[in-house]
Short mmCIF file of C-alpha atoms in Angstrom, two decimals:
data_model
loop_
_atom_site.label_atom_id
_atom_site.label_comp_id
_atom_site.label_asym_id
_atom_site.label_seq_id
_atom_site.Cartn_x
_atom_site.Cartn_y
_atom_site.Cartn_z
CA UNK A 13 151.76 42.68 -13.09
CA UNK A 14 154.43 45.30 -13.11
CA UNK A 15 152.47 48.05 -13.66
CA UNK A 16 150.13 46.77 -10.95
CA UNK A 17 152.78 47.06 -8.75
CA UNK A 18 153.79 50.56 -9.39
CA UNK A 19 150.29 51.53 -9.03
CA UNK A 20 149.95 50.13 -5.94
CA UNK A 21 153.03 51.68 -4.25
CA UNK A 22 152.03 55.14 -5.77
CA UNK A 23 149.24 54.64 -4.11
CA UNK A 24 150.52 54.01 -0.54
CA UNK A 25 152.93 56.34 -1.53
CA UNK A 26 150.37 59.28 -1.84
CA UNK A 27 148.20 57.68 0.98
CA UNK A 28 151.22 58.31 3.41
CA UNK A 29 152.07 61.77 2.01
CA UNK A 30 148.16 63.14 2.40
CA UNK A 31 147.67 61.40 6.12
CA UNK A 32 151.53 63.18 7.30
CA UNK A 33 150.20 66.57 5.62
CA UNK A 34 146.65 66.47 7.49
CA UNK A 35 149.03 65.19 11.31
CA UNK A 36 150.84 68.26 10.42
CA UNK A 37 147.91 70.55 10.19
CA UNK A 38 146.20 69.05 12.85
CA UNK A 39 149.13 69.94 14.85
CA UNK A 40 149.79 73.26 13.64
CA UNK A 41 145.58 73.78 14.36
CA UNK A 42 146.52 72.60 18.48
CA UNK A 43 150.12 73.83 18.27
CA UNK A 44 148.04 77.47 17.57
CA UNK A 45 145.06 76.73 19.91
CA UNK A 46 147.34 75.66 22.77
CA UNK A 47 149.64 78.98 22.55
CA UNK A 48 146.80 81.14 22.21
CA UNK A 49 144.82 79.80 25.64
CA UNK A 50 147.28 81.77 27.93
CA UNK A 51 147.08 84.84 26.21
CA UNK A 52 143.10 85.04 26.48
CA UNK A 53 141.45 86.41 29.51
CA UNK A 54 138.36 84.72 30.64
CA UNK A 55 135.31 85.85 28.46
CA UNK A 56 131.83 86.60 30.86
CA UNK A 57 130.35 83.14 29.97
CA UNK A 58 133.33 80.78 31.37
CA UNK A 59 132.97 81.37 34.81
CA UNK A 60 129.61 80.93 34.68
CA UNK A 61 129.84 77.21 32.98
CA UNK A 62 132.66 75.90 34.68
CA UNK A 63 131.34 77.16 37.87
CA UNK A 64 127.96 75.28 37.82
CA UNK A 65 130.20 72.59 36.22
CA UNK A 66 132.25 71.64 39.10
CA UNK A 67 129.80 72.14 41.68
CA UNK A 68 127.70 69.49 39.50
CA UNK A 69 130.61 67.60 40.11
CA UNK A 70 131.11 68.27 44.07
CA UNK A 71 127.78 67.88 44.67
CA UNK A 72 125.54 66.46 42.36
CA UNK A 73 123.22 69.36 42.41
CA UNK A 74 122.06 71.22 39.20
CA UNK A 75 120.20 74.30 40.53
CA UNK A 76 122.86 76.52 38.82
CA UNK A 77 122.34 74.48 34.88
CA UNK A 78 118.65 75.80 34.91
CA UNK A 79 120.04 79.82 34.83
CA UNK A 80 123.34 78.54 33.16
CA UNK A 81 120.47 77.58 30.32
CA UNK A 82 122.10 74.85 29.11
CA UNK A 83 122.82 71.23 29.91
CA UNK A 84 125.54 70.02 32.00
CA UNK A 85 127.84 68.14 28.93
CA UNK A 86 129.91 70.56 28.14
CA UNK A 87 129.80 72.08 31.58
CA UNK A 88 131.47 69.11 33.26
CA UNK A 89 134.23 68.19 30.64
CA UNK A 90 135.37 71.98 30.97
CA UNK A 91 135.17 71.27 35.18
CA UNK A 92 136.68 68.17 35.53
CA UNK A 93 140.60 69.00 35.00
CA UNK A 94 139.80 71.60 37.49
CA UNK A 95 139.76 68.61 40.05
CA UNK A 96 143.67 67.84 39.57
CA UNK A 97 144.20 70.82 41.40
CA UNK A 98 142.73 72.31 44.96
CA UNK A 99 139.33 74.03 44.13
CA UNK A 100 137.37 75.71 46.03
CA UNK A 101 134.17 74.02 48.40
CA UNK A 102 131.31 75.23 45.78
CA UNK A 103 128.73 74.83 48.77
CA UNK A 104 131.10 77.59 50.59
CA UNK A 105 131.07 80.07 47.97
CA UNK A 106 128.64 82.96 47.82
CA UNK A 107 125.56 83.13 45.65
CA UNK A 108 125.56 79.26 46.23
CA UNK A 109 122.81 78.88 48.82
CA UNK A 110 120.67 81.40 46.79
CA UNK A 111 121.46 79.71 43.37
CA UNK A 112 122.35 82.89 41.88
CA UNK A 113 124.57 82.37 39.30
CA UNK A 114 125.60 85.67 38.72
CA UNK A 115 127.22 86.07 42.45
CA UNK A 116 128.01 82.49 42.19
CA UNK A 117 130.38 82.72 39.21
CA UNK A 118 132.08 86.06 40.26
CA UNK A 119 132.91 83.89 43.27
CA UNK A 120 134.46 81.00 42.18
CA UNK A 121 136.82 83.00 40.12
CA UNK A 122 137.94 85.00 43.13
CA UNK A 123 138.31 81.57 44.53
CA UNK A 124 140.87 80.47 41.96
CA UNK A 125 142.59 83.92 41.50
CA UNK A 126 145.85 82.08 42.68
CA UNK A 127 145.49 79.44 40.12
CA UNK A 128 143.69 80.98 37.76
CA UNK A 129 146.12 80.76 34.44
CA UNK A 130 146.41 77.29 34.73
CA UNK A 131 142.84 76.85 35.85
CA UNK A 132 141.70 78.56 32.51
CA UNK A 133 144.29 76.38 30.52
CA UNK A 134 143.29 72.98 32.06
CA UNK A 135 139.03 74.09 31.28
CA UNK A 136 139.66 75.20 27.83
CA UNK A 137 141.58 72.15 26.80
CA UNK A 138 138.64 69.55 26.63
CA UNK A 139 137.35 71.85 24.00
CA UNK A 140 140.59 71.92 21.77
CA UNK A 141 140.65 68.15 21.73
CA UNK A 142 136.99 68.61 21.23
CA UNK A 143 138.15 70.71 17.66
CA UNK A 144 140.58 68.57 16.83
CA UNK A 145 137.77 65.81 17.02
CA UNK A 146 136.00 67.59 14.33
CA UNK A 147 138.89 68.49 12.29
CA UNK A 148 139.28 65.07 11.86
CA UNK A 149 135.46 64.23 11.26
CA UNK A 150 135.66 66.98 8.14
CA UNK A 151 139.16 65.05 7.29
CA UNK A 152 136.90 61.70 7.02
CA UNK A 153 133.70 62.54 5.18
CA UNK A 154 135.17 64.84 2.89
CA UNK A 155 137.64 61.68 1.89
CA UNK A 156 135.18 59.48 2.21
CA UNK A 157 133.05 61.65 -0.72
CA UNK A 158 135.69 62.77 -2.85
CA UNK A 159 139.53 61.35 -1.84
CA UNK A 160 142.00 61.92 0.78
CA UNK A 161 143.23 65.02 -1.44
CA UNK A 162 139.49 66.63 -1.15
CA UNK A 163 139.89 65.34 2.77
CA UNK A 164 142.89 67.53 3.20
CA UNK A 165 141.77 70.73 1.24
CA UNK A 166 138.55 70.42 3.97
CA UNK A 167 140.81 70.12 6.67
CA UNK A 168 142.99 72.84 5.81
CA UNK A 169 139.89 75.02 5.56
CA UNK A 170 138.80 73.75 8.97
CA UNK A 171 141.72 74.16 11.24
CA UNK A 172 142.96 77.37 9.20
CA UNK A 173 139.67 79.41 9.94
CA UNK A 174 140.08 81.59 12.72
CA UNK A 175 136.54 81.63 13.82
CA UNK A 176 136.82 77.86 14.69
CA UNK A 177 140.70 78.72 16.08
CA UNK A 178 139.06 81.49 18.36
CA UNK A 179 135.70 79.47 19.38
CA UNK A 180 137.96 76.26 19.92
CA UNK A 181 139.99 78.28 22.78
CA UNK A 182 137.09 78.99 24.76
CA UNK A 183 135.61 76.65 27.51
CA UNK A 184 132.15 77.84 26.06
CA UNK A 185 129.13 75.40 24.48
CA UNK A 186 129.79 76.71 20.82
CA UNK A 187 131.97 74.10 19.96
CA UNK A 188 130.91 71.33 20.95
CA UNK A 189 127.23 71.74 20.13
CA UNK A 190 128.91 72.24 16.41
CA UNK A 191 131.36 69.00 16.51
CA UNK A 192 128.25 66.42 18.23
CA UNK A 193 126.05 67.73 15.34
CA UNK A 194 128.45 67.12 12.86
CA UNK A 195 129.12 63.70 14.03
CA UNK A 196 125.32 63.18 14.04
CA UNK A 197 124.95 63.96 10.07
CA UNK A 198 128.13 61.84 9.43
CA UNK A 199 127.17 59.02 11.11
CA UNK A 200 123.95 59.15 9.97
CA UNK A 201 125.05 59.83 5.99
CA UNK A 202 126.87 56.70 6.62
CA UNK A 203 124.20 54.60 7.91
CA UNK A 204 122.15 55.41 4.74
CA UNK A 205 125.41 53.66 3.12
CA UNK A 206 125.36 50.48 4.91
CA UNK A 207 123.14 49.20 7.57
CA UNK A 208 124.83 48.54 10.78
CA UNK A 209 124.02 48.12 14.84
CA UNK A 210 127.28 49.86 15.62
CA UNK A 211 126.72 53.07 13.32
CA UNK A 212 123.02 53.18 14.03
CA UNK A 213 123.80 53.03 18.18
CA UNK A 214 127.45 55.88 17.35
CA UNK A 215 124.68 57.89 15.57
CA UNK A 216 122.23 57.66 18.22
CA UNK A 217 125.11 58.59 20.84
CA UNK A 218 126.57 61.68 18.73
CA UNK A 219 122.96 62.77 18.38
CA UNK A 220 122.50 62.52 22.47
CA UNK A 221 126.06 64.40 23.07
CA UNK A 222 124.52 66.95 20.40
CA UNK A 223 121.61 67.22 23.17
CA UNK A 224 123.44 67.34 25.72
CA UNK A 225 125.71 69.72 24.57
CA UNK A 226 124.09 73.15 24.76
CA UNK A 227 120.45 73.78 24.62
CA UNK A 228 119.63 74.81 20.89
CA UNK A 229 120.99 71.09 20.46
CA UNK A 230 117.82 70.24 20.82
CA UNK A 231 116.99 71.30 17.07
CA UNK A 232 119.45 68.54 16.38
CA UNK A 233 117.14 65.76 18.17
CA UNK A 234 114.62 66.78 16.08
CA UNK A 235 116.09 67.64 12.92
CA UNK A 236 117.99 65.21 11.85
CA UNK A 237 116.40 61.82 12.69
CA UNK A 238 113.32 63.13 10.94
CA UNK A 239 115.62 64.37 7.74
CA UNK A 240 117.02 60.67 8.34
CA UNK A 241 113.88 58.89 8.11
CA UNK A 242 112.52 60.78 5.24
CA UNK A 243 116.33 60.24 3.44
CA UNK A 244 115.85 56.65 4.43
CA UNK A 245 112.35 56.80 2.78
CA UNK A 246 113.58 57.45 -0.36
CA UNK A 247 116.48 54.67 -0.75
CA UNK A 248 113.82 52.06 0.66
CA UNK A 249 113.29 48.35 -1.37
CA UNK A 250 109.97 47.37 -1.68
CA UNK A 251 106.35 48.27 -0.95
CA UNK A 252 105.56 51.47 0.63
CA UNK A 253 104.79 49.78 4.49
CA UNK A 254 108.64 49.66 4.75
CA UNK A 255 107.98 53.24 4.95
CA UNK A 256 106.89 52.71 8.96
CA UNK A 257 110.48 50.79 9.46
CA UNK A 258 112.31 54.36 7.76
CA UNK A 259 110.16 56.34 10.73
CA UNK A 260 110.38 53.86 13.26
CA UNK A 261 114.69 54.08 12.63
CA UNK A 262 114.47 57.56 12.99
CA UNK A 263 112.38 57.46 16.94
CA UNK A 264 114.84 55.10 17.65
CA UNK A 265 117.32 57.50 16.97
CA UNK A 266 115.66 60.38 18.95
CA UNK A 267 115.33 57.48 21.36
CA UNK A 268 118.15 57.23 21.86
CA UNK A 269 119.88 60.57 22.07
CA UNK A 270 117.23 61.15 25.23
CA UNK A 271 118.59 58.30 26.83
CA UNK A 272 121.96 59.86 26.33
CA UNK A 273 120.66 63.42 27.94
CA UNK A 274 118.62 61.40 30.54
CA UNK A 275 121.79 59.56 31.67
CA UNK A 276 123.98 63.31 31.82
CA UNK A 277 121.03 64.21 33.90
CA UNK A 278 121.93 61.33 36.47
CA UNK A 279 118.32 59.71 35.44
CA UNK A 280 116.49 62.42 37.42
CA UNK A 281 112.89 62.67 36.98
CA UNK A 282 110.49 64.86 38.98
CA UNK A 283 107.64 66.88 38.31
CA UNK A 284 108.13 69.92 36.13
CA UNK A 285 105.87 73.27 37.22
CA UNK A 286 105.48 74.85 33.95
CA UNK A 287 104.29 71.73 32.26
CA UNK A 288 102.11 70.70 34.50
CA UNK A 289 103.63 69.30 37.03
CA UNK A 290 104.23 66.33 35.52
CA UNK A 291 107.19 63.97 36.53
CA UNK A 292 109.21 64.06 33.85
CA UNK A 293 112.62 62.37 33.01
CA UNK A 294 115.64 64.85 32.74
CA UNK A 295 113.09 67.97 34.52
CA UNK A 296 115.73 70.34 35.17
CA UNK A 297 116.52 70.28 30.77
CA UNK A 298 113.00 71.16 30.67
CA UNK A 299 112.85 73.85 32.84
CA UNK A 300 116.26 75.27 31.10
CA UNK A 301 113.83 74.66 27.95
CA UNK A 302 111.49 76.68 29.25
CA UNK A 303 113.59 79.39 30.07
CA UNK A 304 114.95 79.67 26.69
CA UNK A 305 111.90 79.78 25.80
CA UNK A 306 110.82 82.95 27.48
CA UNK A 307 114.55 84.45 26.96
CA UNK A 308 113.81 84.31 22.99
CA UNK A 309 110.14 85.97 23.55
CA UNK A 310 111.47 88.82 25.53
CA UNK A 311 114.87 89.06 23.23
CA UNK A 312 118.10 89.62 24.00
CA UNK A 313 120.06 93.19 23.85
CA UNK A 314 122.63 93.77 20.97
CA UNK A 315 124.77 95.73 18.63
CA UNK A 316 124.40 96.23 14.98
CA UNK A 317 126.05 98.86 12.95
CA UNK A 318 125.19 101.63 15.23
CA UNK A 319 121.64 100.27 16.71
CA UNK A 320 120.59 98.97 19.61
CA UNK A 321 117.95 96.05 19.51
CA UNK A 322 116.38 93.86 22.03
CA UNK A 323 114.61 91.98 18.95
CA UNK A 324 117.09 91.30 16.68
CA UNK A 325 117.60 92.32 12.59
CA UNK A 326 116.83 89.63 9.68
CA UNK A 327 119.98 91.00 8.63
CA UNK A 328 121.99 90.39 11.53
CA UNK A 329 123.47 86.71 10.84
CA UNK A 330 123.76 87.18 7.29
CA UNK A 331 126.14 89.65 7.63
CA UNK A 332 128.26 88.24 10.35
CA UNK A 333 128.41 85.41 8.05
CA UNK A 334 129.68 87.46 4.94
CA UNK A 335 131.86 89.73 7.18
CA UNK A 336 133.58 86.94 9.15
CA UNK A 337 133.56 84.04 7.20
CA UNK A 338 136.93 83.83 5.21
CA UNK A 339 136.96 84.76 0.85
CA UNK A 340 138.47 81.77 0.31
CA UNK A 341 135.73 79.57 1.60
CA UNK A 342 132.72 81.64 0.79
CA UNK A 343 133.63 81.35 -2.95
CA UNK A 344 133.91 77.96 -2.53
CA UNK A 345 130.84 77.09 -0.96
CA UNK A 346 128.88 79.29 -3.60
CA UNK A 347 130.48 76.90 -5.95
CA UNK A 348 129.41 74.01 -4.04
CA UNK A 349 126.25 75.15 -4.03
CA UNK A 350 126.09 75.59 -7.54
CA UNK A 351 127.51 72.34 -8.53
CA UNK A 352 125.19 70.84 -5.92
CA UNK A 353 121.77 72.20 -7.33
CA UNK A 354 122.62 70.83 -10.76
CA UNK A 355 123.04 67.76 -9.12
CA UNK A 356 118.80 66.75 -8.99
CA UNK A 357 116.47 65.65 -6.87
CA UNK A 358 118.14 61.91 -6.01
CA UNK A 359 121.40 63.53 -4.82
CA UNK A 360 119.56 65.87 -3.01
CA UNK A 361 116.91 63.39 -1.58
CA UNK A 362 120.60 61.05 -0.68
CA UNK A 363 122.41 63.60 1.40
CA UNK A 364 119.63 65.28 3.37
CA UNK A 365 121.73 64.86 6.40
CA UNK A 366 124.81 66.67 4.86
CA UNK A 367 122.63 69.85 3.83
CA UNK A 368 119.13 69.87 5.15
CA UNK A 369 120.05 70.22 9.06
CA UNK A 370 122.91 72.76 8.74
CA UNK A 371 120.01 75.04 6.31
CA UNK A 372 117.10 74.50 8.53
CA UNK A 373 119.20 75.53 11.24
CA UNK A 374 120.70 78.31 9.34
CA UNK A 375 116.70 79.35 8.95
CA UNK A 376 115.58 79.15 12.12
CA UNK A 377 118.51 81.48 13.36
CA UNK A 378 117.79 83.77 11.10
CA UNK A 379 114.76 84.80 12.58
CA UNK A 380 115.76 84.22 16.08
CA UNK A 381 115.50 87.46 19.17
CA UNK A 382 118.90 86.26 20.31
CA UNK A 383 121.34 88.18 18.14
CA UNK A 384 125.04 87.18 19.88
CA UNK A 385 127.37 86.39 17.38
CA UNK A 386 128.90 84.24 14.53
CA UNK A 387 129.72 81.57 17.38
CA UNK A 388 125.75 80.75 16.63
CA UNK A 389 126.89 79.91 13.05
CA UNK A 390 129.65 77.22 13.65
CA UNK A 391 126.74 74.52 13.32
CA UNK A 392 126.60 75.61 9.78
#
């Protein structure tokens, strides 16, 4: 009983001493984030998010998402501190009755030159707390899999990277798209653990704030419930027909998450020109679809090791990814990797979610036109 006893308080004991370690780093990871904002000018993107973001906000209209090319998720949580402070009448502003974004955005930060330090601070902040969302995400599955010791070496390597410190200052998509995904594959991982309403409706939700998020989240929608279904699929009891139940799961999921994107969208629906003209539900996502569409088939101009390329190099993301990506955590996710494949085919077929989505999507950015930077590898 004694020995019990001890066990039991060394066990609080290093419970308490793992949780105070990952506060502190969380800390230390906003403590770093928060000085860093001020000393940051705006990057060419912000303006033209938060822009379309509060007039979204003012006005309800979302001519300016469509050329913004993504949806308005992230756009309005960067916007909304904005409104505890005079801002400028969006309707007012030039490039506004034209929808052009470019004149539009150049605008609006004229319009905030006064304020514009603490304007910046107040829209990058929602994606801090956005980071430290995710920090503690990693903090939870990687317990969850291996111990709150294994929970705080994959939170130290989180919140100590500097690509997530630099992306995580930003009032950009990046981050967000990253931390909705990842709470997708959790949530979903754990649903594969034990059935639940309340996980399967959180996954559902993380997957539609995934969506919503930035407009490659739409690989997500697809992605994952599928990998769920087919994970699901493999754990089922019984005869193979409980196969349609696994599938059915997963379009509940994707179900979902449009529901989520259809609700960001203020339930709009309207007939789309380039499909159609159909009335569709959320139109204005699918003509910012579209547009991607055609932006990745014409390409997208950038810089590689002296050349020039509208197309982009196979080579391109792989080395951003080996040039940028920390020693430290390259070495150990090559030995991750390695412990992983000797693993077999039932852990594999068990944690689709974990590995599946973040490779597929790894894959399909490989060969994309639109060569802009390791911010396109945070997913992964």
């Amino acid at each position: 009983m004694m020995g019990f006893m001890e066990t039991s308080k060394e066990t609080v004991q290093h419970r308490g001493l793992t949780t105070a370690l990952a506060v502190l780093l969380l800390l230390v990871f906003f403590a770093r984030g928060a000085a860093a904002i001020p000393r940051l000018s705006l990057t060419a993107d912000e303006p033209a998010f938060v822009g379309p973001g509060l007039a979204y906000l003012q006005t309800g209209d979302l001519r300016l998402e469509t050329q913004a090319a993504h949806p308005p998720l992230l756009f309005v949580l960067t916007a909304a501190p904005l409104l505890l402070q005079p801002v400028p009448d969006v309707t007012a502003l030039p490039g506004w009755a034209e929808a052009d974004l470019a004149t539009f955005s150049r605008a609006f930060v004229d319009a905030i030159a006064n304020s514009l330090p603490a304007a910046t601070f107040a829209a990058r902040l929602p994606v801090l707390l956005m980071a430290l969302v995710g920090a503690g995400l990693v903090f939870r599955w990687a317990a969850d899999y291996s111990g709150a010791w294994a929970g705080l070496a994959a939170l130290a390597l989180f919140t100590l990277d500097p690509n997530v410190l630099a992306h995580a200052t930003l009032a950009t998509t990046d981050v967000g798209l990253a931390v909705f995904g990842f709470a997708a594959a959790y949530l979903m991982l754990r649903l594969l653990r034990r059935r639940s309403a309340g996980l399967y409706v959180a996954a559902g939700v993380a997957l539609g704030l995934t969506l919503g998020a930035k407009s490659s989240g739409a690989f997500a929608a697809v992605m994952l419930p599928a990998v769920y279904g087919v994970a699901r699929g493999f754990r089922r009891d019984g005869p193979p027909g409980r196969l349609y139940t696994c599938f059915a799961e997963a379009a509940g999921l994707a179900g979902l998450a449009s529901l989520v994107l259809w609700a960001l969208y203020g339930f709009e629906v309207r007939p789309v020109a380039g499909l159609g003209g159909l009335p569709l539900p959320f139109a204005t996502q699918w003509e910012t679809w579209l547009g991607v569409r055609t932006h990745a088939q014409e390409g997208h101009t950038a810089f590689l090791m002296g050349e020039i390329s509208a197309r982009g190099w196979l080579a391109y993301y792989p080395l951003a990814f080996v040039l940028k990506t920390p020693l430290p955590l390259l070495a150990l996710l090559g030995a991750a990797a390695a412990r992983f494949l000797r693993a077999g085919p039932r852990r594999w077929a068990a944690e689709m979610p974990a590995w599946l989505y973040p490779a597929a999507y790894a894959g399909v950015t490989l060969f994309g036109t639109i060569a802009i930077g390791y911010r396109f590898l945070l997913v992964v």
